[in-house]
mmCIF file of C-alpha atoms in Angstrom:
data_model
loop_
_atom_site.group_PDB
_atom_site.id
_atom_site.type_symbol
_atom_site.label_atom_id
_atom_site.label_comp_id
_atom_site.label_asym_id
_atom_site.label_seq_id
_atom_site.Cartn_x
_atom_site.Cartn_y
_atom_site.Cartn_z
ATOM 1 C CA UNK A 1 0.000 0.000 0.000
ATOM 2 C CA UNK A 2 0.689 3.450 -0.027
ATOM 3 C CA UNK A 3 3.315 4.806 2.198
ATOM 4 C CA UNK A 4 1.843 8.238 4.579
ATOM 5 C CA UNK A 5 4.249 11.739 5.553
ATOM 6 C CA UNK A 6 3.988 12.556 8.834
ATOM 7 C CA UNK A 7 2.068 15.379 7.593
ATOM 8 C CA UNK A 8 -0.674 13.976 6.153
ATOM 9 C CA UNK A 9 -1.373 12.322 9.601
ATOM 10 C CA UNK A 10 -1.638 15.870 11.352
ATOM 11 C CA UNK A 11 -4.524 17.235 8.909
ATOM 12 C CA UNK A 12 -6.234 14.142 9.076
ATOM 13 C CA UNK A 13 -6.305 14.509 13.039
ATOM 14 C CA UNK A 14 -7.714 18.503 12.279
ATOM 15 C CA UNK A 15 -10.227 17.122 9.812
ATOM 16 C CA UNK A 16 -11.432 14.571 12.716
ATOM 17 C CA UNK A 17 -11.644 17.337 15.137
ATOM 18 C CA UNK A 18 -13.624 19.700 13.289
ATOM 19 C CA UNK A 19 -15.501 16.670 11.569
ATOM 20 C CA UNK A 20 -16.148 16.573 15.815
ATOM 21 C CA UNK A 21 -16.783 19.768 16.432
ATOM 22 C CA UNK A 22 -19.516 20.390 13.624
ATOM 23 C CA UNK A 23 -21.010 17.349 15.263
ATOM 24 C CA UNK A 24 -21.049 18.552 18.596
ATOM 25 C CA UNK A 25 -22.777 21.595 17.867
ATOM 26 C CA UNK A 26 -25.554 19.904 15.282
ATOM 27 C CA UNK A 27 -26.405 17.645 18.515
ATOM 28 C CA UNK A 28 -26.892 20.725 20.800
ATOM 29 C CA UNK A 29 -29.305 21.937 18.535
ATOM 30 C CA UNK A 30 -31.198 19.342 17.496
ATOM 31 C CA UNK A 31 -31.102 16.408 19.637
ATOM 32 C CA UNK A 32 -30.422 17.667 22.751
ATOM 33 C CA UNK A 33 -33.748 19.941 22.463
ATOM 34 C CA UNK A 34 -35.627 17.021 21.312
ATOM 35 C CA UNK A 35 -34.005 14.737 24.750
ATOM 36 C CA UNK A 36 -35.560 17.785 26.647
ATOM 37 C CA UNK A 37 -38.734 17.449 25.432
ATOM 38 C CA UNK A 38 -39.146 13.742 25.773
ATOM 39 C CA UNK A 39 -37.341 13.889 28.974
ATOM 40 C CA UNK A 40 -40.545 16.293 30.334
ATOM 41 C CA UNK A 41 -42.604 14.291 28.246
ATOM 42 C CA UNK A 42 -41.735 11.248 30.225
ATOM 43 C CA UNK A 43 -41.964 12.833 33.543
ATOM 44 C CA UNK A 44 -45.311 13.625 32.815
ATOM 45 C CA UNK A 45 -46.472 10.266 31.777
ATOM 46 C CA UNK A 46 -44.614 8.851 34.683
ATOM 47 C CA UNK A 47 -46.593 11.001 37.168
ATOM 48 C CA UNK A 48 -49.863 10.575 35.274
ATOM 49 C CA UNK A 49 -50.149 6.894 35.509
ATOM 50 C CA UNK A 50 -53.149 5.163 36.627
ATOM 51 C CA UNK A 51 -54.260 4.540 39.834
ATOM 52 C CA UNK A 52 -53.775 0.650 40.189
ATOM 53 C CA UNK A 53 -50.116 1.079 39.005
ATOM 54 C CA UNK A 54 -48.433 4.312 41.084
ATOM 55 C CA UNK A 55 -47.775 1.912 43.880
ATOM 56 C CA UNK A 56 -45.061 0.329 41.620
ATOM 57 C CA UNK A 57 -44.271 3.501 39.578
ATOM 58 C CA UNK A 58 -44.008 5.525 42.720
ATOM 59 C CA UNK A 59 -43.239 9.268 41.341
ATOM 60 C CA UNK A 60 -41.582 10.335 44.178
ATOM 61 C CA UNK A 61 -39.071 6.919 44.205
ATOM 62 C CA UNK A 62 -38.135 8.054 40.679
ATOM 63 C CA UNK A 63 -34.264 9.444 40.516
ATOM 64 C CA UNK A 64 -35.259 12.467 38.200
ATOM 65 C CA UNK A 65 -31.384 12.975 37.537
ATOM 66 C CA UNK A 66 -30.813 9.354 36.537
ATOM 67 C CA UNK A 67 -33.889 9.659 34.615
ATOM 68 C CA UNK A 68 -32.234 12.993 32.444
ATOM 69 C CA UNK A 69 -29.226 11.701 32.290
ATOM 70 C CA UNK A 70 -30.579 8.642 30.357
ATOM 71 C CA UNK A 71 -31.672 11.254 27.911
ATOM 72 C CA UNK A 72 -27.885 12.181 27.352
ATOM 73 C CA UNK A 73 -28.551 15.282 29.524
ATOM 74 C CA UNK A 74 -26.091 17.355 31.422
ATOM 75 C CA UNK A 75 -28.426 19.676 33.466
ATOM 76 C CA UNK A 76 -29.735 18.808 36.439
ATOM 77 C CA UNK A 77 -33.796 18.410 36.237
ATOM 78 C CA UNK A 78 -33.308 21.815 38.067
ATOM 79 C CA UNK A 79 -32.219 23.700 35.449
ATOM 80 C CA UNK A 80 -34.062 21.848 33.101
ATOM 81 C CA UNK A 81 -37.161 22.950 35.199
ATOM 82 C CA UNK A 82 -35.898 26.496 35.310
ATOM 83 C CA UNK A 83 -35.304 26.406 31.602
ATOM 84 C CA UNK A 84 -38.959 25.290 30.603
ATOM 85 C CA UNK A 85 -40.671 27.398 33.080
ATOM 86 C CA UNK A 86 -38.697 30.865 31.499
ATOM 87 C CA UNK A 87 -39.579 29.208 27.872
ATOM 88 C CA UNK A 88 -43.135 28.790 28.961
ATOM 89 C CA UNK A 89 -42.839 32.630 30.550
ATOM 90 C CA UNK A 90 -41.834 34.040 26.912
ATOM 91 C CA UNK A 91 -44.190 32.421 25.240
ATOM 92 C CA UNK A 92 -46.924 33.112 27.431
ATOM 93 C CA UNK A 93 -45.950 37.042 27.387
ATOM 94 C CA UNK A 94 -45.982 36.599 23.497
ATOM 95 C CA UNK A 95 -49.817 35.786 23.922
ATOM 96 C CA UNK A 96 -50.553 38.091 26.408
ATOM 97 C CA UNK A 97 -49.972 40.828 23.528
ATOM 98 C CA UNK A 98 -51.812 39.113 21.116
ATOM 99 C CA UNK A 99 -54.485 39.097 23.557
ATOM 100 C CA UNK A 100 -54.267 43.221 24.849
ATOM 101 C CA UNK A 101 -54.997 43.664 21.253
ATOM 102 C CA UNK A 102 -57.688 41.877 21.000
ATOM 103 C CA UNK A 103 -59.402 42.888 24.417
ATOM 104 C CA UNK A 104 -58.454 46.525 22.968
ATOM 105 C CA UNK A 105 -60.732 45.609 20.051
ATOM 106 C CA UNK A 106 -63.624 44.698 21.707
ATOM 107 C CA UNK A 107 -63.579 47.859 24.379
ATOM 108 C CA UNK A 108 -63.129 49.608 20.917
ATOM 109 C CA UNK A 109 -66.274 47.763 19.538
ATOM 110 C CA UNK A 110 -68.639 48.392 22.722
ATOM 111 C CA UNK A 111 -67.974 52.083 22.935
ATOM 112 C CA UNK A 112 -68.999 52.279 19.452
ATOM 113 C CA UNK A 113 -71.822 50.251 20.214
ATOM 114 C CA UNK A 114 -72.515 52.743 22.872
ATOM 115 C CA UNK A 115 -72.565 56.243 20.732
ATOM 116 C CA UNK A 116 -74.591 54.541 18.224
ATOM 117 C CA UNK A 117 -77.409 53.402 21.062
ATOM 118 C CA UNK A 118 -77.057 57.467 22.942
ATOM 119 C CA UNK A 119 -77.280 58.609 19.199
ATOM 120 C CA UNK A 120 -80.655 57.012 18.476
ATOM 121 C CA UNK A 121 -81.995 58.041 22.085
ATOM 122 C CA UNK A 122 -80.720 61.730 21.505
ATOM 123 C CA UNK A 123 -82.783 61.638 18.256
ATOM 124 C CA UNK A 124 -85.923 62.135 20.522
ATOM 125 C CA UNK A 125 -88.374 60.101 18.690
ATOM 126 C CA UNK A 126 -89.834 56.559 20.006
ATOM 127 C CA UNK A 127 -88.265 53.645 17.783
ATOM 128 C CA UNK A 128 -88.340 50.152 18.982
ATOM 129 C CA UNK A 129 -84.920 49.171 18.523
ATOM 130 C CA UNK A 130 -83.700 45.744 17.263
ATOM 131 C CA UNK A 131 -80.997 43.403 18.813
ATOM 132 C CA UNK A 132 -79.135 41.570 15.952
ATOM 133 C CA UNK A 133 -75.723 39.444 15.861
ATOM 134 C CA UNK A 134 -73.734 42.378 15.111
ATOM 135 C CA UNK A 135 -75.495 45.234 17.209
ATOM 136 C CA UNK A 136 -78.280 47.519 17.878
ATOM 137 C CA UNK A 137 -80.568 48.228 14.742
ATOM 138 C CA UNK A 138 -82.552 51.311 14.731
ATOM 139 C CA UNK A 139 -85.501 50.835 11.645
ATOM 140 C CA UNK A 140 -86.659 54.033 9.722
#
């Protein structure tokens, strides 16, 4: 076979380590978020078992940490715990606004309402008026 330099050796030991590297960081991404969320996934199964079981799956005799680490995790349920509850804390903010506007809408929509009802007393004839789906309607 073919004889190898010394050389050759070293940038086949920086192609490993980069080769390595990029590795590394695609299984941070990827599937270490996904042995998060069947780590919590688990934990809630586990505590949600039924009733003629949980004296053999006792929740409280589980090792949580023994349990994420068999997920190939490094944090301690702890921080795992800390890190869903500020992930469900964003998210939950990010609805929050979604819902201000909304609730802004409708206060917008019943003071409308409102003017329109004052308008048609103001007018200082007798009308009947009529409830329909989208408000108060005044006939001619």
């Amino acid at each position: 076979g073919p004889c190898t330099s010394a050389g050759d050796g070293k940038q086949d030991k920086k192609a490993w380590k980069a080769a390595e590297k990029e590795a590394d960081e695609v299984m941070e991404q990827g599937l270490l978020a996904m042995g998060r969320r069947a780590y919590r996934a688990f934990i809630r199964a586990y505590s949600a078992k039924e009733k003629a079981v949980r004296h053999i799956f006792s929740s409280r005799a589980l090792h949580v940490g023994h349990v994420a680490r068999s997920f190939a995790l490094k944090e301690s349920p702890k921080e795992l715990k800390a890190a869903g509850q500020a992930a469900k804390a964003k998210a939950k903010e990010a609805r929050s606004g979604e819902r201000k506007v909304t609730a802004l809408n409708w206060k917008q929509q019943a003071a409308g309402k409102k003017e329109r009802e004052e308008e048609v007393e103001e007018d200082g004839r007798a009308r009947k008026k009529k409830r329909t789906a989208t408000g108060t309607f005044t006939p001619k």
